[in-house]
CSV table of C-alpha atoms and ligand atoms in Angstrom, one decimal:
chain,number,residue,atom,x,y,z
D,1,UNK,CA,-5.0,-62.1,12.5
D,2,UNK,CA,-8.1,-64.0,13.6
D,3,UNK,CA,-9.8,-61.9,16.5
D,4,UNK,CA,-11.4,-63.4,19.1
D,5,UNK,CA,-15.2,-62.0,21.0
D,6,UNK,CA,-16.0,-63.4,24.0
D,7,UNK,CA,-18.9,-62.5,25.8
D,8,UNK,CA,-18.8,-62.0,29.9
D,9,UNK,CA,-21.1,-61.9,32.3
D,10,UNK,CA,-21.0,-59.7,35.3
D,11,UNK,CA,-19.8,-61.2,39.1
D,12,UNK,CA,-17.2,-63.3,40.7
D,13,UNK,CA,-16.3,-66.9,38.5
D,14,UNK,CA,-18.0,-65.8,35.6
D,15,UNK,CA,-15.9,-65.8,32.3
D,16,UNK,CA,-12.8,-67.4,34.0
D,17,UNK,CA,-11.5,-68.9,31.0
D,18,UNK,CA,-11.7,-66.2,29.0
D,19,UNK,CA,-10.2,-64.1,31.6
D,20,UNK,CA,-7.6,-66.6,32.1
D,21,UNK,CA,-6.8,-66.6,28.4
D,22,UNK,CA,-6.7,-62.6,27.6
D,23,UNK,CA,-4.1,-62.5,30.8
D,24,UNK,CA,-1.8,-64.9,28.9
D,25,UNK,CA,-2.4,-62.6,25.7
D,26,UNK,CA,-0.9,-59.6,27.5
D,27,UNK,CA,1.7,-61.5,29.3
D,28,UNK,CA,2.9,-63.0,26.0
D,29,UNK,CA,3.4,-59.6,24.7
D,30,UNK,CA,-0.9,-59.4,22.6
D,31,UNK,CA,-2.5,-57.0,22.1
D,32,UNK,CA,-6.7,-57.9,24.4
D,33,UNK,CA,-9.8,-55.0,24.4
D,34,UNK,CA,-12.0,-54.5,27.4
D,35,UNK,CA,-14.8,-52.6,29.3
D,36,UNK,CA,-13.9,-50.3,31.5
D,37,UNK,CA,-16.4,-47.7,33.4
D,38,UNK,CA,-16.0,-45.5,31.0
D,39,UNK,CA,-15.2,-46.7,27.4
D,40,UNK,CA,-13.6,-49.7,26.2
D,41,UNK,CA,-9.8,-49.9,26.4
D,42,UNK,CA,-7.1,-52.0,24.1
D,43,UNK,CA,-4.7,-53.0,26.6
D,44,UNK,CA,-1.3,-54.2,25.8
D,45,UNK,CA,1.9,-55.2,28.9
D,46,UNK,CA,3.0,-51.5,29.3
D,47,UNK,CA,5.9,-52.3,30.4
D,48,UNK,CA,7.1,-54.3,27.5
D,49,UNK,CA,7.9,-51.9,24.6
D,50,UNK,CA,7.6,-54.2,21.7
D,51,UNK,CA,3.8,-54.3,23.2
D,52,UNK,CA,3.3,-50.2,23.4
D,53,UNK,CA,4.3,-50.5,19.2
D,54,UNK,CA,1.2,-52.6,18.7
D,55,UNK,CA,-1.0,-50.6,20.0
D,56,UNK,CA,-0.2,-47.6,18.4
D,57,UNK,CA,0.1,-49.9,15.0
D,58,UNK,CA,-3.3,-51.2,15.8
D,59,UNK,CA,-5.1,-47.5,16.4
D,60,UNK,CA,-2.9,-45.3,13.8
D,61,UNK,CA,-1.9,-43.6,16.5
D,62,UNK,CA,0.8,-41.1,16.1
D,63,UNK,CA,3.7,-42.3,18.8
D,64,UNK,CA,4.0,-39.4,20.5
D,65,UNK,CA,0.5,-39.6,22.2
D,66,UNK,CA,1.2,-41.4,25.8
D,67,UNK,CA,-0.9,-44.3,26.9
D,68,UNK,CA,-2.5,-45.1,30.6
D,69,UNK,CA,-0.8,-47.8,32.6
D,70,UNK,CA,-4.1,-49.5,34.2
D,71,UNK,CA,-3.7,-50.7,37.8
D,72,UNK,CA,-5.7,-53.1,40.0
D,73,UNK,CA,-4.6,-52.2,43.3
D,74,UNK,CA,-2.8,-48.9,45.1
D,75,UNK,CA,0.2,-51.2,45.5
D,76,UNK,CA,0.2,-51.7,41.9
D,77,UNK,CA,1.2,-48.2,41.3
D,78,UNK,CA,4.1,-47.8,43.9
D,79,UNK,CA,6.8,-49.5,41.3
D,80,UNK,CA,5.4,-46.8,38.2
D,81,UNK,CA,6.2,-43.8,39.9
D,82,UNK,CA,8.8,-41.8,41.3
D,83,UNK,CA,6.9,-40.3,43.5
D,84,UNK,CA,3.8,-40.2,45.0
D,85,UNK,CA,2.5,-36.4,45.8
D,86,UNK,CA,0.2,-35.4,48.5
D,87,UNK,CA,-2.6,-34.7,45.9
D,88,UNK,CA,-2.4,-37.9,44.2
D,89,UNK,CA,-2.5,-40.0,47.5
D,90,UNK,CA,-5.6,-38.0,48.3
D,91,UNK,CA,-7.0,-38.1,45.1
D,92,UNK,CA,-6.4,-41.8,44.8
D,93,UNK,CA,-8.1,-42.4,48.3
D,94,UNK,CA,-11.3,-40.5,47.0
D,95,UNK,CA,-11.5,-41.4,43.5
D,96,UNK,CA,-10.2,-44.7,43.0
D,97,UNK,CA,-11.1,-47.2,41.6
D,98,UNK,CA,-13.2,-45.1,39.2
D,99,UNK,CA,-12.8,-42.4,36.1
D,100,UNK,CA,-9.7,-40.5,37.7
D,101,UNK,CA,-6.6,-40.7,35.6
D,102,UNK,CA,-3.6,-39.1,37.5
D,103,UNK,CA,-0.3,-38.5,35.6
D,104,UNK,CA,2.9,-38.7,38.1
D,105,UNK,CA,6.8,-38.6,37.3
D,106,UNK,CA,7.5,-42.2,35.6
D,107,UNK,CA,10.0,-44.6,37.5
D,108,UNK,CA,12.8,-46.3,35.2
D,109,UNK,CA,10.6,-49.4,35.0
D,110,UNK,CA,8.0,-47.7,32.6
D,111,UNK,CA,9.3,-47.5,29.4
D,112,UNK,CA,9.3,-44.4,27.1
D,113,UNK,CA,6.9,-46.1,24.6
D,114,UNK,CA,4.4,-46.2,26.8
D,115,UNK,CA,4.4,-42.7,27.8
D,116,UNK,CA,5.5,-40.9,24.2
D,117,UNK,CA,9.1,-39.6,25.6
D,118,UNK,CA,7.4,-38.2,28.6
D,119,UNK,CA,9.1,-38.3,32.1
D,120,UNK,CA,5.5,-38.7,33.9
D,121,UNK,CA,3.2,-41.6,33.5
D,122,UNK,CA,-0.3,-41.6,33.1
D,123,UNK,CA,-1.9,-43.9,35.5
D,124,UNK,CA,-5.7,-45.1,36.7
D,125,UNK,CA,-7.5,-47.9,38.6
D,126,UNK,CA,-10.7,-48.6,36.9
D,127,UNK,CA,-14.2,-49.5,38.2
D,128,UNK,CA,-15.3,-52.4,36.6
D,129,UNK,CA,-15.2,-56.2,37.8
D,130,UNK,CA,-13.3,-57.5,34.3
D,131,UNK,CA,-11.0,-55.1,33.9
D,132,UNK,CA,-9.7,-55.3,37.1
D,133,UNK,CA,-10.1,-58.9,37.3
D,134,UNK,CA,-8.1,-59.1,33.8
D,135,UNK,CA,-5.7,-56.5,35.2
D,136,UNK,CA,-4.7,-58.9,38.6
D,137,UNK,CA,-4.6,-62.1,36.3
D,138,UNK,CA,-2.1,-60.7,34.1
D,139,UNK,CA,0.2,-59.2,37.1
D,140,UNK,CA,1.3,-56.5,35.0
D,141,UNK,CA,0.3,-53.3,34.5
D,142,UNK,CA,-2.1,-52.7,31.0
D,143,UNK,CA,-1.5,-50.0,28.8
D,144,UNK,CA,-4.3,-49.1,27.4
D,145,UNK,CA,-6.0,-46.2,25.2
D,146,UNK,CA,-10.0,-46.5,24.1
D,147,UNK,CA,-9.9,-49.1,21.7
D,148,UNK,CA,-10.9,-47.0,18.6
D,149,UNK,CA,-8.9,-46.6,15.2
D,150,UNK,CA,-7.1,-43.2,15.7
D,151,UNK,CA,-9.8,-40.1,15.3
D,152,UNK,CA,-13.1,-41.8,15.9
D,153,UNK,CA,-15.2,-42.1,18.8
D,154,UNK,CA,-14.2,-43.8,21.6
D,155,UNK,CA,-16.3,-47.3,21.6
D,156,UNK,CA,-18.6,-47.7,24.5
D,157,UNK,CA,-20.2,-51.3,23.5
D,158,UNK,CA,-17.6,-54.3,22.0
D,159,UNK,CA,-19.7,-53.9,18.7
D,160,UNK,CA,-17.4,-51.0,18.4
D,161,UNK,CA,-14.5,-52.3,19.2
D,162,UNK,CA,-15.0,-55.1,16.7
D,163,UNK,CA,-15.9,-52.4,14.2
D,164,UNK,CA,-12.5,-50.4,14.7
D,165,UNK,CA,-10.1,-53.9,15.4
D,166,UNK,CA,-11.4,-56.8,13.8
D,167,UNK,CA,-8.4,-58.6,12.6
D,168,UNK,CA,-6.0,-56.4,14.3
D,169,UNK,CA,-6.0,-57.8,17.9
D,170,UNK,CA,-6.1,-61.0,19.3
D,171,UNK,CA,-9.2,-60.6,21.7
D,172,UNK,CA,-12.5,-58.8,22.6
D,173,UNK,CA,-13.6,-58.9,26.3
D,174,UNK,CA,-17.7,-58.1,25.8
D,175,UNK,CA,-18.9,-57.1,29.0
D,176,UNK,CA,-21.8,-55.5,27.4
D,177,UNK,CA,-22.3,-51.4,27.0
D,178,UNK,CA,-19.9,-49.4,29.5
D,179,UNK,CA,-22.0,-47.0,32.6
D,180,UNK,CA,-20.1,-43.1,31.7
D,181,UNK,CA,-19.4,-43.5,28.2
D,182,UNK,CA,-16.5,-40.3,28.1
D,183,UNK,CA,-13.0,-40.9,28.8
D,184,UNK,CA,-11.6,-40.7,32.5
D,185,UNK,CA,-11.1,-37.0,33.5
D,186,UNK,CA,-6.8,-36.5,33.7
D,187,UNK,CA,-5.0,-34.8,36.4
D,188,UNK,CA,-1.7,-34.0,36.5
D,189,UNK,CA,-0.5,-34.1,40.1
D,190,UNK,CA,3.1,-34.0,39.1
D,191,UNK,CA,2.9,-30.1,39.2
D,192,UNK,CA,1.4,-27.8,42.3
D,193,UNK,CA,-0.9,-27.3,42.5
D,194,UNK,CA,-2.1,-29.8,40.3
D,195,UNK,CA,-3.6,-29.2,36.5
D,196,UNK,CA,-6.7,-30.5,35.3
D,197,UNK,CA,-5.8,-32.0,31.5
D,198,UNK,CA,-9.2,-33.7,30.1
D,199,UNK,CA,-12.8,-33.5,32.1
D,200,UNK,CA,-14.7,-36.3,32.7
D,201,UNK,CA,-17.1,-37.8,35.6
D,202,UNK,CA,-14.5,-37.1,38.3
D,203,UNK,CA,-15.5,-33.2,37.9
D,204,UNK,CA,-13.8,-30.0,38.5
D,205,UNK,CA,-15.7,-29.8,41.5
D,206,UNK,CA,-15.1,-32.7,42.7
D,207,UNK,CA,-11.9,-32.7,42.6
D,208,UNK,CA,-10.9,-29.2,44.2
D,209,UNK,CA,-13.5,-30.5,46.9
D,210,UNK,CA,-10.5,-32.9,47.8
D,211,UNK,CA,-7.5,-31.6,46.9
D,212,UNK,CA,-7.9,-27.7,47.0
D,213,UNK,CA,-6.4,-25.6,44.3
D,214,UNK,CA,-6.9,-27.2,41.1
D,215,UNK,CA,-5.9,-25.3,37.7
D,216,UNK,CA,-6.7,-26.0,34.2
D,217,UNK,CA,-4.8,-26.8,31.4
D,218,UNK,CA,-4.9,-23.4,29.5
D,219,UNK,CA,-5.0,-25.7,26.3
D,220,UNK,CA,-8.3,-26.6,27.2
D,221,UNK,CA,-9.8,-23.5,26.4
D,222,UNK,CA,-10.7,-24.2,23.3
D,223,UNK,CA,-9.6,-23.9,19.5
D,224,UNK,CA,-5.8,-25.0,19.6
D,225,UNK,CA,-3.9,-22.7,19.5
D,226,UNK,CA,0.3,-23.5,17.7
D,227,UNK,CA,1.8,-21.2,20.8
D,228,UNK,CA,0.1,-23.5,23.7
D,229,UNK,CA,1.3,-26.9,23.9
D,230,UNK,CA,-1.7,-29.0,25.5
D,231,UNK,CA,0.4,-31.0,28.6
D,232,UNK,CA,-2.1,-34.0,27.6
D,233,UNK,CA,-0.5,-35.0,23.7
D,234,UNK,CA,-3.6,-36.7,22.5
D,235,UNK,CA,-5.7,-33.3,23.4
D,236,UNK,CA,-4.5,-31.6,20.4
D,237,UNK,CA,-5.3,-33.8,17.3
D,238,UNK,CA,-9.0,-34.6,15.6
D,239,UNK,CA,-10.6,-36.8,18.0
D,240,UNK,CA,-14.0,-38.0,18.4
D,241,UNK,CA,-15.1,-37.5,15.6
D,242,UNK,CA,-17.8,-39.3,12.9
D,243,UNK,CA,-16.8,-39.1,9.3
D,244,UNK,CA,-19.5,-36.9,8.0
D,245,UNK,CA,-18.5,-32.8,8.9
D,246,UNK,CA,-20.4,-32.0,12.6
D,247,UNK,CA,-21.3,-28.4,13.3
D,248,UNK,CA,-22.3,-27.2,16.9
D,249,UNK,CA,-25.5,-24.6,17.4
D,250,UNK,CA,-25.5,-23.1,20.9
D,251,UNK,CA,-27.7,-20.8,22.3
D,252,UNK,CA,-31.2,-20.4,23.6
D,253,UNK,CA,-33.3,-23.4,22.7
D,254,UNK,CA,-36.0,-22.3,21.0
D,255,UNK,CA,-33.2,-20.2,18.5
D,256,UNK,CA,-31.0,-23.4,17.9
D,257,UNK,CA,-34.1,-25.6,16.7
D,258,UNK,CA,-34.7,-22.5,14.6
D,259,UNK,CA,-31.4,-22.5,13.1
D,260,UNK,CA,-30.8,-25.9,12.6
D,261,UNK,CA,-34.1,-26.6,10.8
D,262,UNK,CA,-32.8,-23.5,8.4
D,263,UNK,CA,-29.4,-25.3,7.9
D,264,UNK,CA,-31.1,-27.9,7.0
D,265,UNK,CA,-33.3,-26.8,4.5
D,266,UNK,CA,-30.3,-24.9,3.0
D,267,UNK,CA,-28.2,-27.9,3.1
D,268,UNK,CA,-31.0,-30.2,1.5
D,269,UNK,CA,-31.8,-27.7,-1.7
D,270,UNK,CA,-27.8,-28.6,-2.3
D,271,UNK,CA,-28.6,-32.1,-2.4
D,272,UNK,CA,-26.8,-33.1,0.7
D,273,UNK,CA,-28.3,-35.7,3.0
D,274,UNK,CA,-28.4,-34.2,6.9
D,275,UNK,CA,-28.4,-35.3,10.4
D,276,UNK,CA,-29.2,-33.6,13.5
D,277,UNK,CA,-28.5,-34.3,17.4
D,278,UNK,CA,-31.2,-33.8,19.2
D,279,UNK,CA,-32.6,-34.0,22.5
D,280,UNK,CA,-36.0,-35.8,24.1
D,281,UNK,CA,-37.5,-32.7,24.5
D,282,UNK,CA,-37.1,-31.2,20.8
D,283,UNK,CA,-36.8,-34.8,18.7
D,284,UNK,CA,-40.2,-34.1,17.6
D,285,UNK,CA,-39.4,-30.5,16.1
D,286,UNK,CA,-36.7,-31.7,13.6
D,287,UNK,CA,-38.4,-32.8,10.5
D,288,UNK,CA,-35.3,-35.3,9.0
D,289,UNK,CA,-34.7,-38.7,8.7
D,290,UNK,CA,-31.5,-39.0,10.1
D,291,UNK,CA,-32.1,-37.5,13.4
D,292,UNK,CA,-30.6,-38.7,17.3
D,293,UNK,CA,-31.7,-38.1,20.1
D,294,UNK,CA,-28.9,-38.2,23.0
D,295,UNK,CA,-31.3,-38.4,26.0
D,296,UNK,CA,-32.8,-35.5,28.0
D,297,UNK,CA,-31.4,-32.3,28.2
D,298,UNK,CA,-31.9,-32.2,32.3
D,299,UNK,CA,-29.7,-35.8,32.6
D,300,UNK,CA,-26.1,-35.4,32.2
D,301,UNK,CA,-25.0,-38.9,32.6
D,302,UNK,CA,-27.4,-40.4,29.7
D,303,UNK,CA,-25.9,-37.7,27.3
D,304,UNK,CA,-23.0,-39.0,28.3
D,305,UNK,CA,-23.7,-42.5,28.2
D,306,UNK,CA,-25.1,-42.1,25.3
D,307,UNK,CA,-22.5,-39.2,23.2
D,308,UNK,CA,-20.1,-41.4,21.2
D,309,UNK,CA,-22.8,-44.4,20.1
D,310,UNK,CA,-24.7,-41.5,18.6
D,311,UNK,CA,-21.8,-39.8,16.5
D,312,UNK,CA,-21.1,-43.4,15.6
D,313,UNK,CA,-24.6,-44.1,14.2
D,314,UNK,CA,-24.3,-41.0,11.9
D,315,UNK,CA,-21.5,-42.9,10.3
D,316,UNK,CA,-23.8,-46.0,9.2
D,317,UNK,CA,-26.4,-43.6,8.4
D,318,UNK,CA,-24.3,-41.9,5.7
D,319,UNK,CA,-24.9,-38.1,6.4
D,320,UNK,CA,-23.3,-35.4,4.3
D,321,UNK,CA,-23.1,-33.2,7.4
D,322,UNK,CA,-24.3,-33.3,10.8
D,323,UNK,CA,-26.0,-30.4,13.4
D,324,UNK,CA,-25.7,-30.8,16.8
D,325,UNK,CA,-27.4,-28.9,19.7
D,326,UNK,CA,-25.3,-27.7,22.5
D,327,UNK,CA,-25.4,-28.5,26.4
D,328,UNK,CA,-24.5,-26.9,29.4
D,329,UNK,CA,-21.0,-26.8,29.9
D,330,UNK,CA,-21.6,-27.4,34.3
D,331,UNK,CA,-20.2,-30.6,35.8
D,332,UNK,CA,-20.1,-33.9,33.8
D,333,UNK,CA,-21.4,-30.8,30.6
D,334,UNK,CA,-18.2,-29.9,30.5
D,335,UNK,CA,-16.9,-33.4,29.5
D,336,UNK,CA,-19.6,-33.7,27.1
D,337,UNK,CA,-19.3,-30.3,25.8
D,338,UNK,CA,-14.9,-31.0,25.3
D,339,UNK,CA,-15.5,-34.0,23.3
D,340,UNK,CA,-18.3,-32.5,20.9
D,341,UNK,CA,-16.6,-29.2,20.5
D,342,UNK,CA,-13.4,-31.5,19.5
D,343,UNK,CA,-15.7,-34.1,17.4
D,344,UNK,CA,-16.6,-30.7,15.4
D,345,UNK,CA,-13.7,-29.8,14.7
D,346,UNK,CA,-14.1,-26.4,16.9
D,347,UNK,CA,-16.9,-25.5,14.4
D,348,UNK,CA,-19.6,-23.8,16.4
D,349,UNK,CA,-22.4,-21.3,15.8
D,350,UNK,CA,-23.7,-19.1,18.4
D,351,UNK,CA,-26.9,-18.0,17.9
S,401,TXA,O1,-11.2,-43.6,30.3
S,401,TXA,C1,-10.1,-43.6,29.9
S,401,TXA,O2,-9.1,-43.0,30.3
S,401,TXA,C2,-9.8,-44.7,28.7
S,401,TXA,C3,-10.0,-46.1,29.3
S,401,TXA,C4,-9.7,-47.1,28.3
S,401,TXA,O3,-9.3,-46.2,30.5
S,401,TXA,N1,-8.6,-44.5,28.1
S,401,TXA,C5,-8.3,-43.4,27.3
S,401,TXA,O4,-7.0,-43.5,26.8
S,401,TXA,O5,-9.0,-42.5,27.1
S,401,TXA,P1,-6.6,-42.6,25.6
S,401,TXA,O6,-5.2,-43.1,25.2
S,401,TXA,O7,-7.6,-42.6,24.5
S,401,TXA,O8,-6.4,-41.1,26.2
S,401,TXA,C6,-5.3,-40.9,27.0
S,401,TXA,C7,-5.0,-39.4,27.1
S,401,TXA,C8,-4.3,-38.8,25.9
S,401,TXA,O9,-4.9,-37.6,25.6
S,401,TXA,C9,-2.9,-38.7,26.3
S,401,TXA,O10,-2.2,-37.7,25.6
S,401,TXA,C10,-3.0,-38.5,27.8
S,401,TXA,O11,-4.0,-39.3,28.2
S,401,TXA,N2,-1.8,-38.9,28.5
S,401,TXA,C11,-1.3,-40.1,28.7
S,401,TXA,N3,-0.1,-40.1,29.4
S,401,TXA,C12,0.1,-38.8,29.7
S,401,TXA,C13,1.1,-38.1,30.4
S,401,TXA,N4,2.2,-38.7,30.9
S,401,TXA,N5,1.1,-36.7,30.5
S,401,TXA,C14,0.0,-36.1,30.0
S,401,TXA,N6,-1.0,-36.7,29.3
S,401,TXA,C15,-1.0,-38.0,29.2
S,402,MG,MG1,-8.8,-42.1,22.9
């Protein structure tokens, strides 16, 4: 299949066409990526299942792993749901549109290939002028995961997208790099009180500040573990992660520079070729080639923006292995921190 990239420009009118054409993509049952706030999403008709097949035949996703139903409007979630609980109305009111993903008992109208079997659906309104403009065109809602092959990063620029699909789908919607760069943070407010799932930019704190008593997902601890059952599916496989084996230091600075310029070393003498996540502040203490820098330590949202284009780069680099420092694991951290801890494969050394 011939994949088409079209380039938009931001405001009101521009990219019409295009728009116009990706909506009659979904409606006709294609398969159309696009920016969201947060990472770019391959959208598909979620409520035609012949659609929700493609997508998990485009990513190699297993078909257990539920998909978001994207929405334009608070009216456009009404016919998804069963019911709409106190928490999710407030929520909704506060949070959307933006990087809130809510999951909610599933009407009959959403079919079970869009949510893996599940009786709840996923659902979010996003923050950003195409998709939601794609979104309203198409009158439907858009299933749609990030729009990278199963097991690597999610793309935050259409450059990755076209890496990961390229031939597989019918369209790219460029709308240049995305603002968060992590995936939406997911509650479920099917449950009281309700449970957080996966962080994001919508924080903890943010959260309980609106809806009181929030839990957490006990799966999100850490290390899977067989006898918890994450509620979010796609929280338990290898996710996020660049090709070449990532290992995590964490502790004081000034001991993790340490350490990972003696891995290094070590690692070098056995021929391997190394990389090494950095920070502003230490980038000049590492000395290797293959070395990224993921913004300063002190600014959350540019490690953020800035997390998934970096494990990517590793992968064109060609590194044998790769050391990462650690970050704090307060507010949007805690995001940051899930998806690294999950990119390494739980592998972490405290020093
Ligand atoms: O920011 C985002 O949320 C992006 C953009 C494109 O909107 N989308 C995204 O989708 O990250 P995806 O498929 O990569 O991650 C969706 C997560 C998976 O971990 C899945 O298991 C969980 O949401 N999920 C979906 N439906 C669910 C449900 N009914 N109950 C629990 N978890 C659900
Ligand atoms: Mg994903």
């Amino acid at each position: 299949m011939e994949t088409r990239l079209v380039r938009i420009g931001k405001g009101e009118g521009n990219g019409e066409e295009a728009l116009q054409e990706a909506a009659r993509i979904l409606r006709a049952g294609g398969l159309v990526a696009f920016p969201t706030e947060t990472v770019y999403g391959l959208g598909a008709n979620a409520l035609d299942e012949a659609a929700a097949k493609k997508i998990y035949a485009a990513k190699g996703r297993p078909s257990d792993n539920p998909l978001i139903a994207h929405i334009s409007s608070f009216e456009e979630l009404k016919p998804l749901v069963a019911e709409i609980p106190e928490a999710g109305r407030l929520l909704a009111k506060a949070f959307w549109p933006g990087p809130l993903t809510m999951v909610f008992p599933k009407s009959s109208l959403v079919p079970g290939t869009t949510t893996g079997g599940l009786g709840t659906v996923a659902v979010r309104m996003p923050d950003n002028d195409i998709a939601s403009r794609l979104i309203a065109l198409a009158g439907l809602p858009v299933a749609a995961p990030s729009a990278n092959l199963s097991g690597r990063p999610s793309p935050t620029t259409a450059r990755h997208v076209w890496q990961d699909m390229e031939g597989r789908i019918e369209m790219i919607l460029d709308g240049g790099p995305v603002g968060i760069g992590v995936e939406s943070t997911i509650v479920d407010v099917s449950v009281v009180p309700p449970v957080l799932l996966r962080p994001g930019a919508v924080t903890l704190e943010m959260l309980r500040s609106v809806a009181g008593e929030v839990e957490i997902d006990p799966a999100l601890g850490g290390r899977p573990d067989p006898d918890i059952r994450p509620k979010a599916p796609g929280m338990k496989y290898r996710h996020y992660a660049p090709q070449a084996e990532l290992t995590l230091v964490e502790g004081k600075t000034e001991t993790v520079v340490e350490e990972i310029n003696r891995l290094v070393r070590e690692q070098t003498a056995c021929g391997k070729r190394v990389g090494v996540i950095c920070t502003e502040e230490t980038k000049d203490r590492y000395p290797v080639e293959a070395l990224c820098s993921v913004g300063k330590r002190s600014q959350e949202e540019t490690i953020a923006h800035n997390l998934f284009a970096v494990l990517r780069e590793f992968d064109d680099m060609q590194v044998d292995c790769i050391y990462s420092e650690s970050f704090s694991r307060e507010h949007l951290g805690y995001a940051i921190m899930n998806r690294l801890t999950k990119a390494a494969g739980y592998r972490v050394i405290h020093v």
